[in-house]
Short mmCIF file of C-alpha atoms in Angstrom, two decimals:
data_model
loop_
_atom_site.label_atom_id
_atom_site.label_comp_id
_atom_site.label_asym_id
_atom_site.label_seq_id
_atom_site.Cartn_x
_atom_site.Cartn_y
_atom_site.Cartn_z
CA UNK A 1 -22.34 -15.89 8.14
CA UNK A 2 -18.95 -14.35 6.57
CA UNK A 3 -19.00 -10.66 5.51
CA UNK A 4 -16.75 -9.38 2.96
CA UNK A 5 -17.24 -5.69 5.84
CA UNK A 6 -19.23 -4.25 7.96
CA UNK A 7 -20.02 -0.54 7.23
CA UNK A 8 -21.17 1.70 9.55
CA UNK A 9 -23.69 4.10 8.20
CA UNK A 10 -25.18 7.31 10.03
CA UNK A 11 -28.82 9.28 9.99
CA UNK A 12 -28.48 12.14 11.16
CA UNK A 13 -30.72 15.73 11.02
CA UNK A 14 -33.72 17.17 13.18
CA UNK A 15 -36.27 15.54 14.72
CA UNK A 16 -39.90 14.41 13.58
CA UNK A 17 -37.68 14.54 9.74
CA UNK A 18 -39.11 10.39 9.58
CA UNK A 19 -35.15 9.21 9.95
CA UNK A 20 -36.35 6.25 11.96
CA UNK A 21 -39.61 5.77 9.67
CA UNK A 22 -36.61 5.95 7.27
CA UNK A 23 -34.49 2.82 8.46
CA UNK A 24 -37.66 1.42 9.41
CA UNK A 25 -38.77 0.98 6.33
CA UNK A 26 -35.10 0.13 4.51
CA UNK A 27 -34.48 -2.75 7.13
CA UNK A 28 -37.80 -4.27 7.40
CA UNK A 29 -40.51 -2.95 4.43
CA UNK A 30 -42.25 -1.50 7.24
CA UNK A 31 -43.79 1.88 7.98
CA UNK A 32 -45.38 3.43 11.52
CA UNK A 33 -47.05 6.68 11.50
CA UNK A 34 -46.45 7.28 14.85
CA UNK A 35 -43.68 6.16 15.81
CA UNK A 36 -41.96 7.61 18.69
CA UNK A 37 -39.07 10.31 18.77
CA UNK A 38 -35.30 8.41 19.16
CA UNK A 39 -34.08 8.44 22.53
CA UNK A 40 -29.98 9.37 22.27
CA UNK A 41 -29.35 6.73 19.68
CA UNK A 42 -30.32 3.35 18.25
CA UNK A 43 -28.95 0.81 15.85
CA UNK A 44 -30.03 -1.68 13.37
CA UNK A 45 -28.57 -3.95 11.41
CA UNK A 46 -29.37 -4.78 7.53
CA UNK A 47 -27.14 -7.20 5.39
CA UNK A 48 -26.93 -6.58 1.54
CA UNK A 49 -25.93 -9.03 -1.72
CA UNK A 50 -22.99 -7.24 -3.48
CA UNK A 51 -23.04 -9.10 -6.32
CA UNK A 52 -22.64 -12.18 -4.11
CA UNK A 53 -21.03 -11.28 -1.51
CA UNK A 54 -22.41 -10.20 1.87
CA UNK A 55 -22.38 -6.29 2.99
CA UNK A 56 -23.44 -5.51 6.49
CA UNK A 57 -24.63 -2.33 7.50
CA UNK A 58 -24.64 -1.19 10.65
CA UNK A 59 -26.62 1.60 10.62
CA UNK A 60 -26.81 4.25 13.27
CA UNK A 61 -30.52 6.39 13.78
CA UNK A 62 -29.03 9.58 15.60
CA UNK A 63 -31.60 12.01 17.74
CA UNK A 64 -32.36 15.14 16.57
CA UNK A 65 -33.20 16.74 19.43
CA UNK A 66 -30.43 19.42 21.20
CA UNK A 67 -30.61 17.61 24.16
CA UNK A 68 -29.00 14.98 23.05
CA UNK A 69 -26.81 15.65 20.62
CA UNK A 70 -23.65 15.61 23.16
CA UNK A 71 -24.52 12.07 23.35
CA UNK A 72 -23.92 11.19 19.48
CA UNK A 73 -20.50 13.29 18.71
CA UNK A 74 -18.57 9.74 19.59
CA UNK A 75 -21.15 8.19 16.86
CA UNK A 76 -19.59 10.03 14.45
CA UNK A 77 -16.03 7.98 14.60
CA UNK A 78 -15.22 5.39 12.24
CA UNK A 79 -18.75 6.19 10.15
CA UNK A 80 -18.01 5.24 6.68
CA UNK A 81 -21.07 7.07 5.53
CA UNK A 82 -23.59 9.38 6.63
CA UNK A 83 -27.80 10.40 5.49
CA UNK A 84 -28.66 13.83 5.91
CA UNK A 85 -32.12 13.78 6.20
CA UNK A 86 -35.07 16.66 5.70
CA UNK A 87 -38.50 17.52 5.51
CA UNK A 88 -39.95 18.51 2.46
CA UNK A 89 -42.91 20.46 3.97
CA UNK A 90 -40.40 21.72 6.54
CA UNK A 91 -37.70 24.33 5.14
CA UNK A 92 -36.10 24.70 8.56
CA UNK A 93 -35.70 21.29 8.51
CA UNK A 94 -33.26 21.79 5.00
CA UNK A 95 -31.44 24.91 6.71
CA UNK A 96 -30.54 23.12 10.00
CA UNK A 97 -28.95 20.66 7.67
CA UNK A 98 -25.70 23.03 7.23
CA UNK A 99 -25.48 22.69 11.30
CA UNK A 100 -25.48 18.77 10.86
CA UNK A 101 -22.78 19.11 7.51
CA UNK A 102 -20.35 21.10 10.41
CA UNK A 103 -21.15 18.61 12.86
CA UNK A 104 -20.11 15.90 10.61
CA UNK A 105 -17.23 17.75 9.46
CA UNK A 106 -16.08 18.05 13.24
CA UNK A 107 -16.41 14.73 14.87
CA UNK A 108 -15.96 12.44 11.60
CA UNK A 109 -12.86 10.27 11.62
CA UNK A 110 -12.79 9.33 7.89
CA UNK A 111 -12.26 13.24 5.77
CA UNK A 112 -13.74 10.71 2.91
CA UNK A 113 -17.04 9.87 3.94
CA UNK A 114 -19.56 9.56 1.83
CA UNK A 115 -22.65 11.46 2.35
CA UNK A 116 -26.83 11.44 1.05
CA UNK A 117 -28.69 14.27 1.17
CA UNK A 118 -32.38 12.76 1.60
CA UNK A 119 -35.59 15.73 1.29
CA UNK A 120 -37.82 12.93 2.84
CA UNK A 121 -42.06 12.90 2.60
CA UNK A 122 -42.62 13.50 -0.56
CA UNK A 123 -46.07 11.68 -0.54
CA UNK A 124 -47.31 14.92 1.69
CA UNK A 125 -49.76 17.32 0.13
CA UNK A 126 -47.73 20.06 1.46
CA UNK A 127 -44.70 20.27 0.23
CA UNK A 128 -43.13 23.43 0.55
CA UNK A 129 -39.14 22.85 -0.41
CA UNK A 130 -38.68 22.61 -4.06
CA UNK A 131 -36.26 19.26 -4.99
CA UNK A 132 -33.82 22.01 -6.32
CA UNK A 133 -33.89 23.43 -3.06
CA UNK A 134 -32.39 19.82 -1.81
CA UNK A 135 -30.49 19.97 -5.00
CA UNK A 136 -28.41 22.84 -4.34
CA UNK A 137 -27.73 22.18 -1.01
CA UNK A 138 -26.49 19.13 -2.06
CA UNK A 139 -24.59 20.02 -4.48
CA UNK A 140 -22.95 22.77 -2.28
CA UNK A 141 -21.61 20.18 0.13
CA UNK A 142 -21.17 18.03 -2.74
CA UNK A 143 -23.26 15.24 -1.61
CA UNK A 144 -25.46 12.61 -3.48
CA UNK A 145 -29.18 13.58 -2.85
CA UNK A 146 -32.10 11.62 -3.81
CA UNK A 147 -35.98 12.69 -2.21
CA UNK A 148 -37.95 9.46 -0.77
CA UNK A 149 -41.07 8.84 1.47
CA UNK A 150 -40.69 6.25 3.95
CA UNK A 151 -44.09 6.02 3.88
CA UNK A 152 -44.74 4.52 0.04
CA UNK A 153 -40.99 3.26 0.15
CA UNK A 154 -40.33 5.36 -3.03
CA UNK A 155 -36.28 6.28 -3.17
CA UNK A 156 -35.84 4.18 0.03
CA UNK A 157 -33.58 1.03 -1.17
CA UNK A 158 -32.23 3.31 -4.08
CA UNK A 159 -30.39 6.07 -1.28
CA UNK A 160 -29.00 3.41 0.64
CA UNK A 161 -27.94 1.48 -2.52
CA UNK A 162 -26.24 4.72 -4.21
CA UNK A 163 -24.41 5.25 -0.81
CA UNK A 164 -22.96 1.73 0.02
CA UNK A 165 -22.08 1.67 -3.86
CA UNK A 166 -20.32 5.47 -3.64
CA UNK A 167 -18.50 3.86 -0.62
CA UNK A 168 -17.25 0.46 -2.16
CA UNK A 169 -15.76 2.84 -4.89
CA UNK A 170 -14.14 4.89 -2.65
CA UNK A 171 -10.60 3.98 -2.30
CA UNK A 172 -8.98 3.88 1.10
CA UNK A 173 -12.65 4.43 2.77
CA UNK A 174 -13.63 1.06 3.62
CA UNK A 175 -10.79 -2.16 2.47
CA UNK A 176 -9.74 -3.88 5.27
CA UNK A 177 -7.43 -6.04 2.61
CA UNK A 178 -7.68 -7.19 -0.38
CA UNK A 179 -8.46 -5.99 -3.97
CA UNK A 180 -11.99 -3.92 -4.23
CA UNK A 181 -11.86 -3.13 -7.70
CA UNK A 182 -14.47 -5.60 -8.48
CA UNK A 183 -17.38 -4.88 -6.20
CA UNK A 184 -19.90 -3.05 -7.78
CA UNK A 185 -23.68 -3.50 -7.10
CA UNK A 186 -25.12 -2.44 -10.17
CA UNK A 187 -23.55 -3.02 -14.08
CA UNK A 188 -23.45 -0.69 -16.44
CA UNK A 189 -26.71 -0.73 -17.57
CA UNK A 190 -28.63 -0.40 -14.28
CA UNK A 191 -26.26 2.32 -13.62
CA UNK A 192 -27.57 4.57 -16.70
CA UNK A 193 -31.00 3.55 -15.51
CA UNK A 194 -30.13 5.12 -12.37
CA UNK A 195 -28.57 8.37 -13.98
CA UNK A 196 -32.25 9.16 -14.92
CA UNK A 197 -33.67 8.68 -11.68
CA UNK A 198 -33.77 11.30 -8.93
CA UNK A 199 -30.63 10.57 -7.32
CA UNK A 200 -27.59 13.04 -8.29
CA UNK A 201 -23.83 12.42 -7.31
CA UNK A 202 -21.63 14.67 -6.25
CA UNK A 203 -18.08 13.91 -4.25
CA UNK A 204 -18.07 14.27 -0.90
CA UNK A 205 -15.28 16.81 0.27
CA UNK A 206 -16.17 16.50 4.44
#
């Protein structure tokens, strides 16, 4: 199968935050309440329709434990764009998040990445970090944020959606040749749809 590009697409923050339940349930519809803590780093691969034409992600599931974090600074290289993922019933979880934005901001090849800011399990009784907690936080880094649950798959497809479109319009970020202007994956009128949702956009500065 021909791809118009491969992306490469990181999540990243601290452990147990569901960024494999995450991926999990983006690449396959899928959800596993226990599933087991990343070991240094895994991969997995999702293709998407842009308006016709074929959009691979390659999308990287980073550990958030310490003791392997030396092993994901090379990760970092060549990312086109990046999830920040946190717990909402965690608040640490939303302040270790500025360590991850530095991290990125270190080892990241392309100053123009585009970056998500995800306050993930929402569907827990809980909650303890308000969504204009994630908000501003966001909006500090100047990040797109939307808040999901892997669990019932709500804000799932949209985050990754918002992202690869944020990238495609992104000039310099991703063209390997050729004229861009005309990818888009949503018109005009899905796009105002979308305004009203819970997903905010602000330009990335890392």
């Amino acid at each position: 199968m021909d791809y118009v590009t491969t992306l490469k697409i990181l999540v990243i923050g601290e452990s147990g935050v569901g960024k494999s339940s995450i991926i999990l349930a983006f690449t396959t519809g899928d959800y596993n309440a226990s599933f087991p803590a990343t070991i240094g780093v895994d991969y997995k691969c999702k293709v998407m329709d842009v308006n016709g034409m074929k959009v691979k992600l390659g999308i990287w599931d980073t550990a958030g434990q310490e003791r392997y974090r030396t092993l994901t600074s090379s990760f970092y290289r060549d990312a086109h764009g990046a999830i920040l993922v946190y717990d909402v019933s965690e608040p640490r979880t939303l302040t270790k998040l500025n360590e991850w934005a530095e991290e990125l901001q270190v080892y990241s090849t392309k100053k123009n990445i585009v970056c998500l800011v995800v306050g993930n399990k929402i569907d827990k009784q809980n909650r303890v970090v308000p969504r204009e907690h994630g908000k501003a936080f966001a909006q500090k880094h100047r990040m797109l944020f939307i808040e999901s649950s892997a669990k019932t798959q709500e804000g799932i497809n949209l985050a990754f959606e918002e992202l690869v479109q944020k990238i495609i319009e992104t000039p310099g970020l991703w063209e390997t040749g050729g004229s861009s202007s005309n990818i888009r994956i949503t018109n005009d009128s899905e796009r105002r749809q979308q305004e009203q949702s819970s997903c905010y956009d602000y330009t990335c500065t890392i």
